[in-house]
Coordinates of C-alpha atoms and ligand atoms in Angstrom, one line a residue:
Chain A
M1 CA -18.1 40.1 -180.5
P2 CA -14.1 39.8 -179.9
S3 CA -12.6 39.5 -183.2
S4 CA -10.7 35.9 -182.5
L5 CA -14.2 34.7 -181.8
D6 CA -15.6 36.0 -185.1
F7 CA -12.4 34.3 -187.0
L8 CA -13.1 31.0 -185.2
T9 CA -16.9 30.9 -186.0
E10 CA -15.8 31.8 -189.9
A11 CA -13.3 29.1 -189.6
L12 CA -15.5 26.7 -188.3
R13 CA -17.7 27.2 -191.1
R14 CA -15.1 25.7 -193.6
L15 CA -16.2 22.3 -192.3
P16 CA -18.6 20.6 -194.6
G17 CA -22.1 20.8 -193.3
V18 CA -21.6 23.8 -191.1
G19 CA -24.0 26.7 -191.4
P20 CA -23.4 30.1 -189.5
K21 CA -25.7 28.9 -186.5
S22 CA -23.8 25.7 -185.8
A23 CA -20.3 27.1 -186.2
Q24 CA -21.4 29.8 -183.4
R25 CA -22.6 27.2 -181.1
M26 CA -19.4 25.1 -181.6
A27 CA -17.2 28.0 -181.1
F28 CA -19.2 28.9 -178.0
H29 CA -19.0 25.5 -176.6
L30 CA -15.4 25.2 -177.2
L31 CA -14.7 28.4 -175.5
Q32 CA -16.8 27.9 -172.5
H33 CA -16.5 24.1 -171.9
D34 CA -13.8 22.6 -173.9
R35 CA -10.8 24.6 -174.3
E36 CA -8.8 21.5 -174.2
G37 CA -10.7 20.0 -176.9
A38 CA -9.9 23.3 -178.8
S39 CA -6.1 23.3 -178.2
M40 CA -6.6 19.4 -179.2
L41 CA -8.1 20.1 -182.5
S42 CA -6.0 23.0 -183.4
R43 CA -2.8 20.8 -183.2
A44 CA -4.4 17.9 -184.7
L45 CA -5.4 20.1 -187.8
Y46 CA -1.7 21.4 -187.8
Q47 CA -0.2 17.9 -187.8
A48 CA -2.7 16.4 -190.4
V49 CA -2.1 19.3 -192.8
D50 CA 1.8 19.0 -192.3
N51 CA 2.0 15.3 -192.2
V52 CA -0.3 13.7 -194.1
H53 CA 0.1 13.2 -198.1
H54 CA -0.7 10.8 -200.7
C55 CA 0.6 7.1 -201.2
A56 CA 3.0 6.6 -204.1
L57 CA 1.2 3.7 -205.4
C58 CA -2.5 3.5 -204.4
N59 CA -2.8 7.5 -203.6
T60 CA -4.5 7.1 -200.3
F61 CA -3.7 9.3 -197.3
A62 CA -0.3 8.2 -196.0
E63 CA 2.2 10.0 -193.6
T64 CA 4.9 7.8 -195.2
A65 CA 6.0 7.8 -199.1
V66 CA 4.2 4.5 -199.4
C67 CA 1.4 3.3 -197.0
D68 CA 1.6 0.2 -194.8
T69 CA -1.3 -1.8 -197.2
C70 CA 1.0 -1.0 -199.9
L71 CA 4.4 -2.3 -198.2
D72 CA 2.2 -5.6 -196.5
E73 CA 4.1 -8.2 -198.2
R74 CA 1.3 -10.9 -197.7
R75 CA -1.2 -9.1 -200.0
D76 CA -1.8 -10.4 -203.4
K77 CA 0.1 -7.9 -205.6
T78 CA -1.9 -9.5 -208.8
L79 CA -5.4 -7.9 -207.5
L80 CA -5.9 -4.4 -207.6
C81 CA -9.2 -2.9 -206.3
V82 CA -10.3 0.6 -207.2
V83 CA -12.2 2.6 -204.6
E84 CA -13.4 6.3 -204.3
T85 CA -12.6 7.2 -200.9
P86 CA -10.5 5.8 -198.0
A87 CA -13.5 5.1 -196.1
D88 CA -14.7 3.0 -198.7
Q89 CA -11.4 0.6 -198.7
L90 CA -12.0 0.2 -194.8
M91 CA -15.4 -0.9 -195.7
I92 CA -14.0 -3.7 -198.0
E93 CA -11.1 -4.3 -195.4
Q94 CA -13.9 -5.1 -192.9
T95 CA -15.4 -7.8 -195.2
L96 CA -12.0 -9.8 -195.0
T97 CA -13.3 -11.2 -198.6
Y98 CA -10.5 -9.4 -200.3
K99 CA -6.6 -9.8 -200.0
G100 CA -5.1 -7.7 -203.0
L101 CA -3.9 -4.2 -203.4
Y102 CA -5.9 -0.8 -203.7
F103 CA -5.9 2.4 -205.6
V104 CA -8.0 5.1 -204.0
L105 CA -9.2 7.7 -206.7
M106 CA -10.1 10.4 -203.8
G107 CA -13.2 11.1 -205.7
R108 CA -15.3 10.0 -208.9
L109 CA -15.8 11.4 -212.3
S110 CA -18.6 14.3 -212.1
P111 CA -18.5 16.3 -215.3
L112 CA -21.2 18.7 -213.9
D113 CA -18.9 19.7 -210.8
G114 CA -16.0 20.0 -212.9
V115 CA -14.3 16.7 -211.5
G116 CA -12.6 15.0 -214.8
P117 CA -10.4 12.2 -215.4
K118 CA -7.1 14.2 -214.1
D119 CA -8.7 15.1 -210.7
I120 CA -9.3 11.5 -209.6
H121 CA -5.8 10.5 -210.6
L122 CA -6.4 8.2 -213.5
D123 CA -3.0 8.6 -215.1
K124 CA -1.5 7.6 -211.7
L125 CA -4.0 4.7 -211.9
V126 CA -3.0 3.7 -215.4
G127 CA 0.6 3.5 -214.3
R128 CA 0.0 1.6 -211.2
A129 CA -2.2 -1.1 -213.0
A130 CA 0.1 -1.4 -215.6
D131 CA 3.3 -2.6 -213.9
G132 CA 3.2 -5.7 -215.2
V133 CA 2.1 -7.7 -212.1
V134 CA -1.3 -6.8 -211.7
S135 CA -3.5 -9.2 -213.5
E136 CA -7.0 -8.0 -212.5
V137 CA -8.4 -4.5 -211.6
V138 CA -11.7 -4.8 -209.6
L139 CA -14.0 -1.6 -209.8
A140 CA -15.6 -1.1 -206.5
T141 CA -16.6 2.6 -207.1
N142 CA -20.3 3.3 -205.7
F143 CA -23.2 2.1 -207.4
T144 CA -24.7 5.6 -208.0
N145 CA -24.8 7.3 -211.5
E146 CA -21.3 8.9 -211.1
G147 CA -19.6 5.9 -209.7
E148 CA -21.0 3.8 -212.4
A149 CA -19.9 6.2 -215.2
T150 CA -16.5 6.1 -213.2
A151 CA -16.3 2.6 -213.4
H152 CA -17.2 2.2 -217.3
Y153 CA -14.6 5.0 -218.0
I154 CA -11.8 3.2 -216.2
S155 CA -13.0 -0.3 -217.5
E156 CA -12.8 1.2 -221.1
M157 CA -9.5 2.8 -220.3
L158 CA -7.6 -0.2 -218.7
K159 CA -9.5 -2.8 -221.4
A160 CA -7.8 -1.0 -224.1
R161 CA -4.3 -1.2 -222.5
G162 CA -5.3 -5.3 -222.6
L163 CA -5.8 -5.7 -218.7
K164 CA -8.3 -7.6 -217.3
V165 CA -11.1 -5.6 -215.4
S166 CA -14.1 -6.5 -213.2
R167 CA -16.7 -4.9 -210.9
L168 CA -18.3 -5.7 -207.9
A169 CA -21.6 -7.8 -208.3
R170 CA -25.0 -5.9 -208.1
G171 CA -25.4 -7.1 -204.4
V172 CA -24.7 -3.7 -203.4
P173 CA -28.2 -1.7 -203.6
V174 CA -28.6 0.2 -206.8
G175 CA -28.2 3.9 -205.7
G176 CA -26.2 3.1 -202.4
E177 CA -23.0 4.1 -201.1
L178 CA -20.5 1.5 -199.8
E179 CA -19.7 3.4 -196.8
Y180 CA -23.4 2.9 -195.6
V181 CA -24.0 -0.7 -196.8
D182 CA -23.6 -3.8 -194.2
A183 CA -20.4 -5.7 -194.6
G184 CA -22.1 -9.0 -195.6
T185 CA -23.8 -7.4 -198.9
I186 CA -20.0 -6.1 -199.6
A187 CA -18.6 -9.4 -199.0
R188 CA -21.3 -11.0 -201.3
A189 CA -20.6 -8.8 -204.0
M190 CA -16.8 -9.0 -203.9
L191 CA -17.4 -12.9 -204.4
D192 CA -19.9 -12.4 -207.2
R193 CA -17.7 -9.8 -209.1
R194 CA -17.9 -10.1 -212.6
S195 CA -15.6 -9.3 -215.7
T196 CA -16.6 -6.2 -217.5
Chain B
M1 CA -5.2 5.0 -191.3
P2 CA -2.1 7.2 -191.2
S3 CA -2.2 8.4 -187.2
S4 CA -2.2 12.1 -187.6
L5 CA -5.5 11.4 -189.7
D6 CA -7.1 9.4 -186.6
F7 CA -6.0 12.3 -184.4
L8 CA -7.9 14.8 -186.4
T9 CA -10.8 12.7 -186.6
E10 CA -10.9 12.1 -182.9
A11 CA -10.4 15.5 -182.1
L12 CA -13.1 16.6 -184.7
R13 CA -15.5 14.6 -182.4
R14 CA -14.9 17.2 -179.5
L15 CA -17.3 19.4 -181.7
P16 CA -20.7 19.5 -180.5
G17 CA -23.2 17.4 -182.6
V18 CA -20.5 15.8 -184.4
G19 CA -20.6 11.7 -184.6
P20 CA -17.7 9.5 -186.0
K21 CA -19.2 9.5 -189.7
S22 CA -19.2 13.1 -189.5
A23 CA -15.6 13.5 -188.2
Q24 CA -14.4 11.3 -191.1
R25 CA -15.9 13.2 -193.6
M26 CA -14.9 16.5 -192.2
A27 CA -11.4 15.2 -191.8
F28 CA -11.1 13.8 -195.5
H29 CA -12.6 16.8 -196.9
L30 CA -10.4 19.3 -195.3
L31 CA -7.1 17.1 -196.1
Q32 CA -8.4 16.6 -199.8
H33 CA -10.1 19.8 -200.9
D34 CA -9.4 22.5 -198.0
R35 CA -6.0 22.4 -196.6
E36 CA -6.1 26.3 -196.4
G37 CA -9.2 25.9 -194.5
A38 CA -7.7 23.7 -192.0
S39 CA -4.8 25.6 -191.2
M40 CA -7.1 28.7 -191.0
L41 CA -9.5 26.6 -188.5
S42 CA -6.1 25.4 -186.6
R43 CA -4.8 29.1 -186.1
A44 CA -8.4 30.4 -185.3
L45 CA -8.7 27.8 -182.7
Y46 CA -5.2 28.8 -181.1
Q47 CA -5.9 32.3 -181.3
A48 CA -9.1 32.2 -179.7
V49 CA -8.1 29.6 -176.6
D50 CA -5.2 32.2 -175.9
N51 CA -7.0 35.7 -176.1
V52 CA -10.8 35.1 -175.4
H53 CA -11.6 35.4 -171.9
H54 CA -14.5 36.8 -169.8
C55 CA -15.4 40.4 -169.3
A56 CA -14.9 41.3 -165.7
L57 CA -18.2 43.3 -165.7
C58 CA -20.8 41.4 -168.0
N59 CA -18.9 38.0 -168.0
T60 CA -19.4 37.6 -171.8
F61 CA -16.4 36.9 -174.0
A62 CA -13.8 39.6 -174.8
E63 CA -10.5 39.9 -175.4
T64 CA -9.9 42.9 -173.4
A65 CA -10.5 42.8 -169.5
V66 CA -13.8 44.9 -169.9
C67 CA -15.7 44.5 -173.2
D68 CA -16.8 47.1 -175.5
T69 CA -20.3 47.1 -174.5
C70 CA -19.4 47.8 -170.9
L71 CA -17.1 50.8 -171.8
D72 CA -19.8 52.4 -174.0
E73 CA -20.5 55.7 -172.4
R74 CA -23.7 56.0 -174.1
R75 CA -25.4 53.0 -172.5
D76 CA -27.8 53.5 -169.8
K77 CA -25.9 52.5 -166.7
T78 CA -29.0 51.8 -164.5
L79 CA -30.5 49.1 -166.6
L80 CA -28.9 45.5 -166.4
C81 CA -30.3 42.8 -168.6
V82 CA -29.5 39.1 -167.8
V83 CA -29.4 36.8 -170.6
E84 CA -28.1 33.1 -170.8
T85 CA -25.5 33.3 -173.8
P86 CA -23.9 35.9 -175.9
A87 CA -26.0 34.8 -178.7
D88 CA -28.9 35.9 -176.6
Q89 CA -27.3 39.2 -176.1
L90 CA -27.0 39.7 -179.8
M91 CA -30.7 39.0 -180.6
I92 CA -31.9 41.5 -178.0
E93 CA -29.3 44.1 -179.3
Q94 CA -31.1 43.6 -182.8
T95 CA -34.2 44.5 -181.5
L96 CA -32.7 48.3 -180.8
T97 CA -35.4 48.5 -178.0
Y98 CA -32.8 48.2 -175.4
K99 CA -29.7 50.9 -174.3
G100 CA -28.8 49.3 -171.1
L101 CA -26.0 47.0 -169.9
Y102 CA -25.8 43.4 -170.0
F103 CA -24.8 40.5 -167.5
V104 CA -24.2 37.1 -169.3
L105 CA -24.8 33.8 -167.3
M106 CA -22.8 31.7 -169.8
G107 CA -25.6 29.0 -169.1
R108 CA -28.9 28.5 -167.0
L109 CA -29.4 26.6 -163.7
S110 CA -29.8 22.7 -164.5
P111 CA -29.6 20.9 -161.2
L112 CA -30.3 17.5 -163.3
D113 CA -26.9 18.3 -165.3
G114 CA -25.2 19.4 -162.1
V115 CA -25.2 23.2 -163.0
G116 CA -25.9 25.1 -160.0
P117 CA -26.0 29.0 -159.1
K118 CA -21.9 29.2 -159.0
D119 CA -21.6 27.8 -162.3
I120 CA -23.8 30.3 -163.9
H121 CA -21.5 32.9 -161.9
L122 CA -24.5 34.6 -159.6
D123 CA -22.0 35.8 -157.1
K124 CA -20.3 37.8 -159.8
L125 CA -24.2 39.0 -161.0
V126 CA -24.9 39.9 -157.3
G127 CA -21.8 42.0 -157.3
R128 CA -22.5 43.7 -160.6
A129 CA -26.0 44.4 -159.7
A130 CA -25.5 45.9 -156.4
D131 CA -22.8 48.6 -157.8
G132 CA -25.4 51.5 -156.6
V133 CA -25.9 52.6 -160.3
V134 CA -28.4 49.5 -161.5
S135 CA -31.6 50.2 -160.5
E136 CA -33.5 47.7 -162.5
V137 CA -32.4 44.2 -163.4
V138 CA -34.4 42.8 -166.4
L139 CA -34.2 39.2 -166.7
A140 CA -34.2 37.8 -170.3
T141 CA -33.3 34.3 -169.5
N142 CA -35.0 31.7 -172.1
F143 CA -39.0 31.1 -171.5
T144 CA -38.0 27.2 -171.2
N145 CA -38.5 25.5 -167.8
E146 CA -34.7 26.1 -166.9
G147 CA -34.8 29.6 -168.3
E148 CA -37.8 30.1 -166.1
A149 CA -36.5 28.6 -162.9
T150 CA -33.3 30.7 -163.4
A151 CA -35.2 33.7 -163.7
H152 CA -36.9 32.9 -160.4
Y153 CA -33.9 32.0 -158.8
I154 CA -32.1 35.0 -159.6
S155 CA -35.2 37.4 -158.8
E156 CA -35.8 36.1 -155.5
M157 CA -32.0 36.7 -154.8
L158 CA -31.8 40.2 -156.2
K159 CA -35.2 41.2 -154.4
A160 CA -33.9 40.1 -151.2
R161 CA -31.2 42.6 -151.8
G162 CA -33.9 45.6 -152.2
L163 CA -33.2 45.6 -156.0
K164 CA -35.9 46.0 -158.7
V165 CA -36.2 43.0 -160.9
S166 CA -38.2 42.7 -164.3
R167 CA -38.9 39.9 -166.7
L168 CA -39.5 40.0 -170.6
A169 CA -43.3 39.6 -171.3
R170 CA -44.6 36.4 -172.4
G171 CA -44.4 37.9 -176.1
V172 CA -41.9 35.0 -176.6
P173 CA -43.8 31.8 -177.0
V174 CA -43.5 29.4 -174.2
G175 CA -40.5 26.9 -174.6
G176 CA -39.4 29.1 -177.0
E177 CA -35.3 29.9 -177.3
L178 CA -34.8 33.6 -177.8
E179 CA -31.9 32.6 -180.4
Y180 CA -34.6 31.3 -182.9
V181 CA -37.2 34.0 -182.0
D182 CA -37.7 37.0 -184.7
A183 CA -36.6 40.4 -183.7
G184 CA -40.2 41.7 -183.7
T185 CA -41.4 39.5 -180.9
I186 CA -38.5 40.3 -178.8
A187 CA -38.9 43.9 -179.2
R188 CA -42.4 43.7 -178.1
A189 CA -41.4 41.4 -175.1
M190 CA -38.9 44.0 -174.1
L191 CA -41.4 47.2 -173.9
D192 CA -43.9 45.0 -171.9
R193 CA -41.5 43.8 -169.5
R194 CA -43.2 43.6 -166.3
S195 CA -41.8 43.7 -162.5
T196 CA -41.4 40.1 -160.7
Ligands
ZN201 ZN1 -0.6 3.0 -200.7
ZN202 ZN1 -18.8 43.6 -170.1

């Protein structure tokens, strides 16, 4: 096999969920049927790595120092909702039940995988939540074991600093991941959120 | 979402088998955990599009005008094995039962999908097989309906030009795709190949 093709197949395996057979199928498909798609993907990767960083306030992906959501003057600055991922934030936005701001952990506590408090930016979260304007932190981590443990850890940490902390109600199915739950369920859970 | 991230998610959907959810998961994973992998994949795509073309003789992917296999002086130039894809060629190489040369169709006849004789380079195959040196063409297309129809079409076409044509024996399970068959089965089928 040409070495450029081997290199491409190897590089495609860096994508999550892509094994050797799929990587080879993808490489053949792009070179045989979609060279334009391959060039487009090459540019998109380059641009994203170059341009996408983390919002100084909410920690989500952003191309500017502070993201559009954090800059939105119509948002309720007294509410801060903590989610695991940008996808979870999008799901909550779609419910139209929340008008506050966000903090995106970009992960969850997972001691077995070596993911500790620093890896999910809890120091940044403490600074953000203690800005003197936020009056309630709504924990919207997943209702999995790791998400619940993360919520518990954050709750204890913020309550020790005198902040009011709430958790989405258990309308979300136990074991469920927000990204795959319907908007109606998340809307109800948002309305039923409880203090912790 | 930052537009670079949207663009990346959209571009990842050009990969076969990648839907909107997987594309988003891949984009987040690369930016959050593997920016080095993202840069590597960007370069690999660029290089492959730039460097990989088709061998002038056997039609497979190559970075040179003629591929290494076609240039290999130890190969039996009187035998030409026709396969659908480079992956099929690799499988046959692994059986160590074949020492001739190859022609790679880069597809199969599929009238319903609009894939006709020109799309699988049959004019190039005729020119290659009629070089005066090739004495037998071994058809090793898949034993699927489309692969069988392709073999039949090529067989009629080459026999009309006075060439000897054989087909891998049906040791390969009916409906099976070469890429997923064990090397032993393919080895037996190669030894049992029959005239058509
Ligand atoms: Zn932000
Ligand atoms: Zn060649």
